[in-house]
PDB file of C-alpha atoms in Angstrom:
ATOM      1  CA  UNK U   1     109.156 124.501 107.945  1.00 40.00           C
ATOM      2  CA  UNK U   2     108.024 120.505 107.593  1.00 46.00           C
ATOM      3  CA  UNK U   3     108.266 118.681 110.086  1.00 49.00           C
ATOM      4  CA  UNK U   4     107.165 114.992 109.722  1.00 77.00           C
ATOM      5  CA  UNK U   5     107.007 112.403 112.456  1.00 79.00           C
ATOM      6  CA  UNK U   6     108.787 109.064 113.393  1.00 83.00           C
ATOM      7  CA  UNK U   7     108.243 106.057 116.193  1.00 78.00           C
ATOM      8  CA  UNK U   8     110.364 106.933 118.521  1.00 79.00           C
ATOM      9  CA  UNK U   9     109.505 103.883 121.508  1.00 70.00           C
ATOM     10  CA  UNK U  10     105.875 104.552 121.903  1.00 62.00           C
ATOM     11  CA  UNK U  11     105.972 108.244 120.955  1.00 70.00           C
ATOM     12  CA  UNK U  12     105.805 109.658 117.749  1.00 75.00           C
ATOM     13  CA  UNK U  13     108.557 112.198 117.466  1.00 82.00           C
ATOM     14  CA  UNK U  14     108.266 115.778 114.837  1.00 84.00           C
ATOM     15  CA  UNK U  15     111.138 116.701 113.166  1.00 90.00           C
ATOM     16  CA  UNK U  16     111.636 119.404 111.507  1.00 91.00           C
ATOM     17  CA  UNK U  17     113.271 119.304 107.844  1.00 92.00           C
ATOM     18  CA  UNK U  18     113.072 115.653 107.925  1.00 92.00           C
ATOM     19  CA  UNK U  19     111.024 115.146 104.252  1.00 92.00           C
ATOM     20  CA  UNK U  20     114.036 117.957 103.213  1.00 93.00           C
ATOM     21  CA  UNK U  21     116.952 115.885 104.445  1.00 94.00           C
ATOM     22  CA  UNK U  22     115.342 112.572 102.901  1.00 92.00           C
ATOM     23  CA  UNK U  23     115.356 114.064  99.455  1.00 93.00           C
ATOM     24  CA  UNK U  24     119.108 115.376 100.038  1.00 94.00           C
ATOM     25  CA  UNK U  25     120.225 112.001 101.210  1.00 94.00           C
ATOM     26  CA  UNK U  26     119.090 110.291  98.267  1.00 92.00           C
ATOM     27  CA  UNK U  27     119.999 112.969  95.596  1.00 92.00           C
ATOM     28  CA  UNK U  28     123.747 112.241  97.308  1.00 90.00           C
ATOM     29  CA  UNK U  29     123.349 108.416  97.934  1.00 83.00           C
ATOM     30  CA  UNK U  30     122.684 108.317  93.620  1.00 81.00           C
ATOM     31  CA  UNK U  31     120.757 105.574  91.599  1.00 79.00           C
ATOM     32  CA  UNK U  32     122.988 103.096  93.772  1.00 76.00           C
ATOM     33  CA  UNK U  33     121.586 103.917  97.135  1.00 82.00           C
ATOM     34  CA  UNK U  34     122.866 103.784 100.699  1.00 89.00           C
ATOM     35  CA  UNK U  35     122.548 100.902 103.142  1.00 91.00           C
ATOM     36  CA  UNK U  36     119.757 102.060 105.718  1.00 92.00           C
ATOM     37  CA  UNK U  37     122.025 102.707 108.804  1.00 93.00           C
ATOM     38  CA  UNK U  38     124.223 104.875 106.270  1.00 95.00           C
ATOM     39  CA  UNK U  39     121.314 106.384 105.319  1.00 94.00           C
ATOM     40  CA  UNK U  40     120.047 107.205 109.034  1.00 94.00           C
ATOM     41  CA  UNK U  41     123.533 108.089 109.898  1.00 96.00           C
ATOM     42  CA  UNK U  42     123.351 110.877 107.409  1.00 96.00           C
ATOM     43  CA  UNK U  43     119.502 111.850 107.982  1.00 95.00           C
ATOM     44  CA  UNK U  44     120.812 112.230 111.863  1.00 95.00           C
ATOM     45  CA  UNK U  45     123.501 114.198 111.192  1.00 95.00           C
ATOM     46  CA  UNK U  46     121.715 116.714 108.828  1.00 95.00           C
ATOM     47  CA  UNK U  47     118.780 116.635 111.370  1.00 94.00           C
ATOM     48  CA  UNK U  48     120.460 117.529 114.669  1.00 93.00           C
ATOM     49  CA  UNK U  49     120.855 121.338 113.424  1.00 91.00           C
ATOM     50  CA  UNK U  50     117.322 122.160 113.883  1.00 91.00           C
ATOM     51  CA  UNK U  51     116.194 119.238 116.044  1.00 92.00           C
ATOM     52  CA  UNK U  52     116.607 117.978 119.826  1.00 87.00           C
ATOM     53  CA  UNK U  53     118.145 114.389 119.841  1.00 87.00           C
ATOM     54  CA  UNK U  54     118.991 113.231 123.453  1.00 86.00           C
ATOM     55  CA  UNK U  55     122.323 111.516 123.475  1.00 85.00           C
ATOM     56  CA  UNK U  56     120.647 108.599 125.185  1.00 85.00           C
ATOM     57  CA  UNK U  57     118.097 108.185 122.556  1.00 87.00           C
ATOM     58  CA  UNK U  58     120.795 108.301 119.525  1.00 90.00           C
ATOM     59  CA  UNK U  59     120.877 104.535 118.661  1.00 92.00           C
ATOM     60  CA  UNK U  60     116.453 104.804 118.455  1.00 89.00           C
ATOM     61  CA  UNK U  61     116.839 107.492 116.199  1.00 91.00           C
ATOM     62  CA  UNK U  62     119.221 105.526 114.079  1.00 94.00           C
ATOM     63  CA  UNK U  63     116.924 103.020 114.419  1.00 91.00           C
ATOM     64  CA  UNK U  64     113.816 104.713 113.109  1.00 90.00           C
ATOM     65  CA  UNK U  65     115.164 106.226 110.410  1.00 93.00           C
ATOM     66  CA  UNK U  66     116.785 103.197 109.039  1.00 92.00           C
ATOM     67  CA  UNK U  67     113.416 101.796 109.127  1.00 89.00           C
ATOM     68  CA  UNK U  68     111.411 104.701 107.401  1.00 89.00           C
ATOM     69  CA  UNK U  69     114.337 104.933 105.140  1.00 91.00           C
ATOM     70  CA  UNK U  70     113.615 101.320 104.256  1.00 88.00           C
ATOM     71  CA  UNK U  71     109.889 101.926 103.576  1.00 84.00           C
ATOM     72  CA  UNK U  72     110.557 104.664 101.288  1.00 86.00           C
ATOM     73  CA  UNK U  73     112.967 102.868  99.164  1.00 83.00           C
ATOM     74  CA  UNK U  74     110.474  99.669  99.020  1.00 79.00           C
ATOM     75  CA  UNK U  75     112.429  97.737 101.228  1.00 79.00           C
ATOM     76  CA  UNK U  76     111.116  95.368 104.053  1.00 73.00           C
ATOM     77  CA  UNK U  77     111.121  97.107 107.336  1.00 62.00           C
ATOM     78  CA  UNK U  78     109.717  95.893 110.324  1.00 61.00           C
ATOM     79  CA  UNK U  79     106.134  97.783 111.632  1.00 55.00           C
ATOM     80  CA  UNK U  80     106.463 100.164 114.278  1.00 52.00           C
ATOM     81  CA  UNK U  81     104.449  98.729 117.213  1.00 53.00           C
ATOM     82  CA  UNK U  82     101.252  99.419 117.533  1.00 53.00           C
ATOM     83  CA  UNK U  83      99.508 101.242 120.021  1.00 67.00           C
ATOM     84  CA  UNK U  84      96.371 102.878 120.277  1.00 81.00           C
ATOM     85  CA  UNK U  85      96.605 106.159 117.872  1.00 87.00           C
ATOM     86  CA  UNK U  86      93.872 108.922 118.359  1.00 91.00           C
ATOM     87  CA  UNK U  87      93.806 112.288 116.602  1.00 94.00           C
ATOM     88  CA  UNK U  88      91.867 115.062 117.102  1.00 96.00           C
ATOM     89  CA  UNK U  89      91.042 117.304 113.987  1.00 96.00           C
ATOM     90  CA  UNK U  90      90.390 120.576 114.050  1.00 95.00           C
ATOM     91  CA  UNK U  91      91.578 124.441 114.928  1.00 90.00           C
ATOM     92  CA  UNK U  92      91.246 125.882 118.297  1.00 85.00           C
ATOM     93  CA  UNK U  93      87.780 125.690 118.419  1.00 92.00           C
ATOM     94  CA  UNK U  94      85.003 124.873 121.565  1.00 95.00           C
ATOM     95  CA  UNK U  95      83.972 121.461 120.201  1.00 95.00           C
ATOM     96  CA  UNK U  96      87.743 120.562 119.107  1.00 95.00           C
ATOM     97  CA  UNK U  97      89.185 121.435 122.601  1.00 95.00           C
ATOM     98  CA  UNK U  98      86.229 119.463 124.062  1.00 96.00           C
ATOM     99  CA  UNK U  99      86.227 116.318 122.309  1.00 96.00           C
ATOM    100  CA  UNK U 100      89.981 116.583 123.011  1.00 94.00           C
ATOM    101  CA  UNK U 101      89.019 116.836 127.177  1.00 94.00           C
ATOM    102  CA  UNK U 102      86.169 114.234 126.154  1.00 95.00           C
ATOM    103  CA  UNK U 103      88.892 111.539 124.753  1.00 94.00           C
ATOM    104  CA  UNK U 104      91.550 112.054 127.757  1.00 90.00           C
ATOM    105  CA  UNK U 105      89.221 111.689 130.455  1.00 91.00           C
ATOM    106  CA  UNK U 106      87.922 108.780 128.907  1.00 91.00           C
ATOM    107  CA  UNK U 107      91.661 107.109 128.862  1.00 86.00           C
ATOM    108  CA  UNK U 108      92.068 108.893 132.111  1.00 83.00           C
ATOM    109  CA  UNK U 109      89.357 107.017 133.446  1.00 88.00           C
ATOM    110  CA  UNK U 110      90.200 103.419 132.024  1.00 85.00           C
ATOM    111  CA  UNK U 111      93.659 104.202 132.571  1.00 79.00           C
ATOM    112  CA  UNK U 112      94.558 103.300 128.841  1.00 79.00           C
ATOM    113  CA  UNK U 113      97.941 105.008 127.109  1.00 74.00           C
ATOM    114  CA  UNK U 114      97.492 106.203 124.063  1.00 80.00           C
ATOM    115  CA  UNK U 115      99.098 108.231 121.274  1.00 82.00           C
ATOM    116  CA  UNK U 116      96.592 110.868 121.211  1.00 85.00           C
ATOM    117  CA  UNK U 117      97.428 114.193 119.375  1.00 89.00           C
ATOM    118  CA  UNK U 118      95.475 117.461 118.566  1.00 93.00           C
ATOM    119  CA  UNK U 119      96.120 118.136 114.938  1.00 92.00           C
ATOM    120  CA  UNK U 120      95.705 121.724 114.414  1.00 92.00           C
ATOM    121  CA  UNK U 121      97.141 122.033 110.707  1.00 91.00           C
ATOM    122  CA  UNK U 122      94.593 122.508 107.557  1.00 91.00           C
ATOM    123  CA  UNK U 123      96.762 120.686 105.375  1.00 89.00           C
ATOM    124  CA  UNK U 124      97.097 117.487 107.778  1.00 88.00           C
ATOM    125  CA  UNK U 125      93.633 117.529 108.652  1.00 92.00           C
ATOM    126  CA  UNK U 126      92.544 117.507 104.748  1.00 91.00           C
ATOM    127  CA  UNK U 127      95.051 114.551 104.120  1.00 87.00           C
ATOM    128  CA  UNK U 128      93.038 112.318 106.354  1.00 90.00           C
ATOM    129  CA  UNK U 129      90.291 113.447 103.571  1.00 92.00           C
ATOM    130  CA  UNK U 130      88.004 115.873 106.349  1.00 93.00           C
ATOM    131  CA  UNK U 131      86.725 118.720 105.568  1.00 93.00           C
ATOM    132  CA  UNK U 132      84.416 119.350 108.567  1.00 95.00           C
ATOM    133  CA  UNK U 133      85.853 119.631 112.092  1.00 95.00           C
ATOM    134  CA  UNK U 134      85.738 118.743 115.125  1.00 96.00           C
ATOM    135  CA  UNK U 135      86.941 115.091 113.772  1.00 96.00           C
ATOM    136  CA  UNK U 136      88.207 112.194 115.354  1.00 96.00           C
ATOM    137  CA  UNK U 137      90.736 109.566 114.146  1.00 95.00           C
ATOM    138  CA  UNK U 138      90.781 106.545 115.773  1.00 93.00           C
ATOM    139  CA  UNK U 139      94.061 104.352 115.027  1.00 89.00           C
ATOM    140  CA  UNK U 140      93.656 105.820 111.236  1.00 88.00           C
ATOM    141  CA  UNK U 141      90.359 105.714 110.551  1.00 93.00           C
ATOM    142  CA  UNK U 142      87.899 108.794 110.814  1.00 96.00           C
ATOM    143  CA  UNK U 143      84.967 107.380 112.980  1.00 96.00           C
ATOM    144  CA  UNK U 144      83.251 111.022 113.095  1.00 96.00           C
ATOM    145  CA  UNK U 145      83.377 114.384 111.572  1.00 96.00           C
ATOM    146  CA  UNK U 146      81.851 118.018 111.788  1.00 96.00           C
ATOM    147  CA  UNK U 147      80.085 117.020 115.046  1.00 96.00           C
ATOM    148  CA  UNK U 148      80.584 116.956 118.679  1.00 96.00           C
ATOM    149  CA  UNK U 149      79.292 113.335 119.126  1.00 96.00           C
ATOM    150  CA  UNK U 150      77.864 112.557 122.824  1.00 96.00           C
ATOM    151  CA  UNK U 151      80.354 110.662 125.108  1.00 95.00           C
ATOM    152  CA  UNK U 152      78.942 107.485 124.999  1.00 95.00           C
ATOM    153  CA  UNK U 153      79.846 107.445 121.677  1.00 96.00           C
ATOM    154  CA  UNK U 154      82.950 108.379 121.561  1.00 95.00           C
ATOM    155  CA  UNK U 155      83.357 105.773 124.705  1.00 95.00           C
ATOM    156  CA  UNK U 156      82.672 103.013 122.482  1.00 95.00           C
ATOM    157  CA  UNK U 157      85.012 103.737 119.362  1.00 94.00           C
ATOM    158  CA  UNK U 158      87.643 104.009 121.898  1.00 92.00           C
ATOM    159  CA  UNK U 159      86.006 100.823 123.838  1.00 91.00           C
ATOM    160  CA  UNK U 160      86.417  98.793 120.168  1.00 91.00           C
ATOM    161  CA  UNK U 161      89.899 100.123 119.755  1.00 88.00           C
ATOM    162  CA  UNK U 162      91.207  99.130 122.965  1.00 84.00           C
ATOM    163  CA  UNK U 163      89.511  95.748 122.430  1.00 84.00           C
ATOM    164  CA  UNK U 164      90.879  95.347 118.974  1.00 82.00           C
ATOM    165  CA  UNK U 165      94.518  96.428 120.035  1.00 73.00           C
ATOM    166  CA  UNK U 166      94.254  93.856 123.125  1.00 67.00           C
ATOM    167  CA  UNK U 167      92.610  91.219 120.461  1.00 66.00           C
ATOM    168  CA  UNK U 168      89.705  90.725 122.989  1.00 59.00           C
ATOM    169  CA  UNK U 169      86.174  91.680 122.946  1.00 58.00           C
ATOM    170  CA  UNK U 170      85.560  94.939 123.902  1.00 55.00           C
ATOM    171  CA  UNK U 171      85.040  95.803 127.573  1.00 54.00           C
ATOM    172  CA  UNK U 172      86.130  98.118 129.935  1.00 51.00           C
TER     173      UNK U 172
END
């Protein structure tokens, strides 16, 4: 099963099959191609089967797959917006679970949303190029792995982040 993930508002939405129906689109759509929307239509269609779409969330889904379909045909597509992406690395482990618990009561606290996900998977975790968990991934870039690093620490990564997603120095 792969399952691969698209912007879906401010969420980040798995689907399963999706790198499977990308490859069957464009085997069909030919050295020719398919507009994008053409291209989502058909993604959508093949991906309903095995996935949950809301009926109110259609024209988003259309949406986001035009736009990765775009990007992996080298066409201009617009960046999903950003918002402040956090990943934790690592199995079900103490230190994993706990520098998960560390990083939400930390947005808890400051009352900052954030995409934050626990990624459990061996074969994700060693795409962001760590090999040593607990690790965390702050919007994309590793800022620790194979420790538990102190809160304070890990306040101030997230302290920069906010900062740099606000475009303001950092406090809060």
């Amino acid at each position: 099963m792969s399952a691969r993930t698209i912007r879906i508002g401010r969420a980040n939405v798995g689907l399963i099959g999706l790198e499977r129906a990308m490859a069957e689109v464009a085997a069909e759509a030919g050295p020719g191609g398919l507009p994008p929307r053409e291209a989502a239509r058909r993604l959508l269609d093949r991906l309903t089967a095995r996935n949950y779409v809301p009926d109110t969330a259609r024209e988003e889904y259309l949406a986001a797959l035009a736009d990765l379909w775009r990007r992996e045909h080298g066409e201009p597509a617009p960046e999903p917006a950003s918002a402040l992406t956090i990943r934790i690395l690592g199995k079900d482990c103490v230190s994993c679970n706990r520098l998960e618990e560390m990083v939400r009561l930390v947005l808890d606290r400051w009352g900052v949303a954030a995409d934050l996900d626990h990624v459990r998977d061996l074969d994700e975790i060693w795409r962001y190029g760590v090999f040593k968990t607990p690790a965390l991934v702050v919007d994309g870039k590793v800022v620790c792995a194979g420790r538990l690093p102190p809160q304070a620490e890990v306040e101030g990564w997230l302290r920069e982040a906010v900062a740099a997603a606000r475009g303001g120095p950092a406090s809060t």
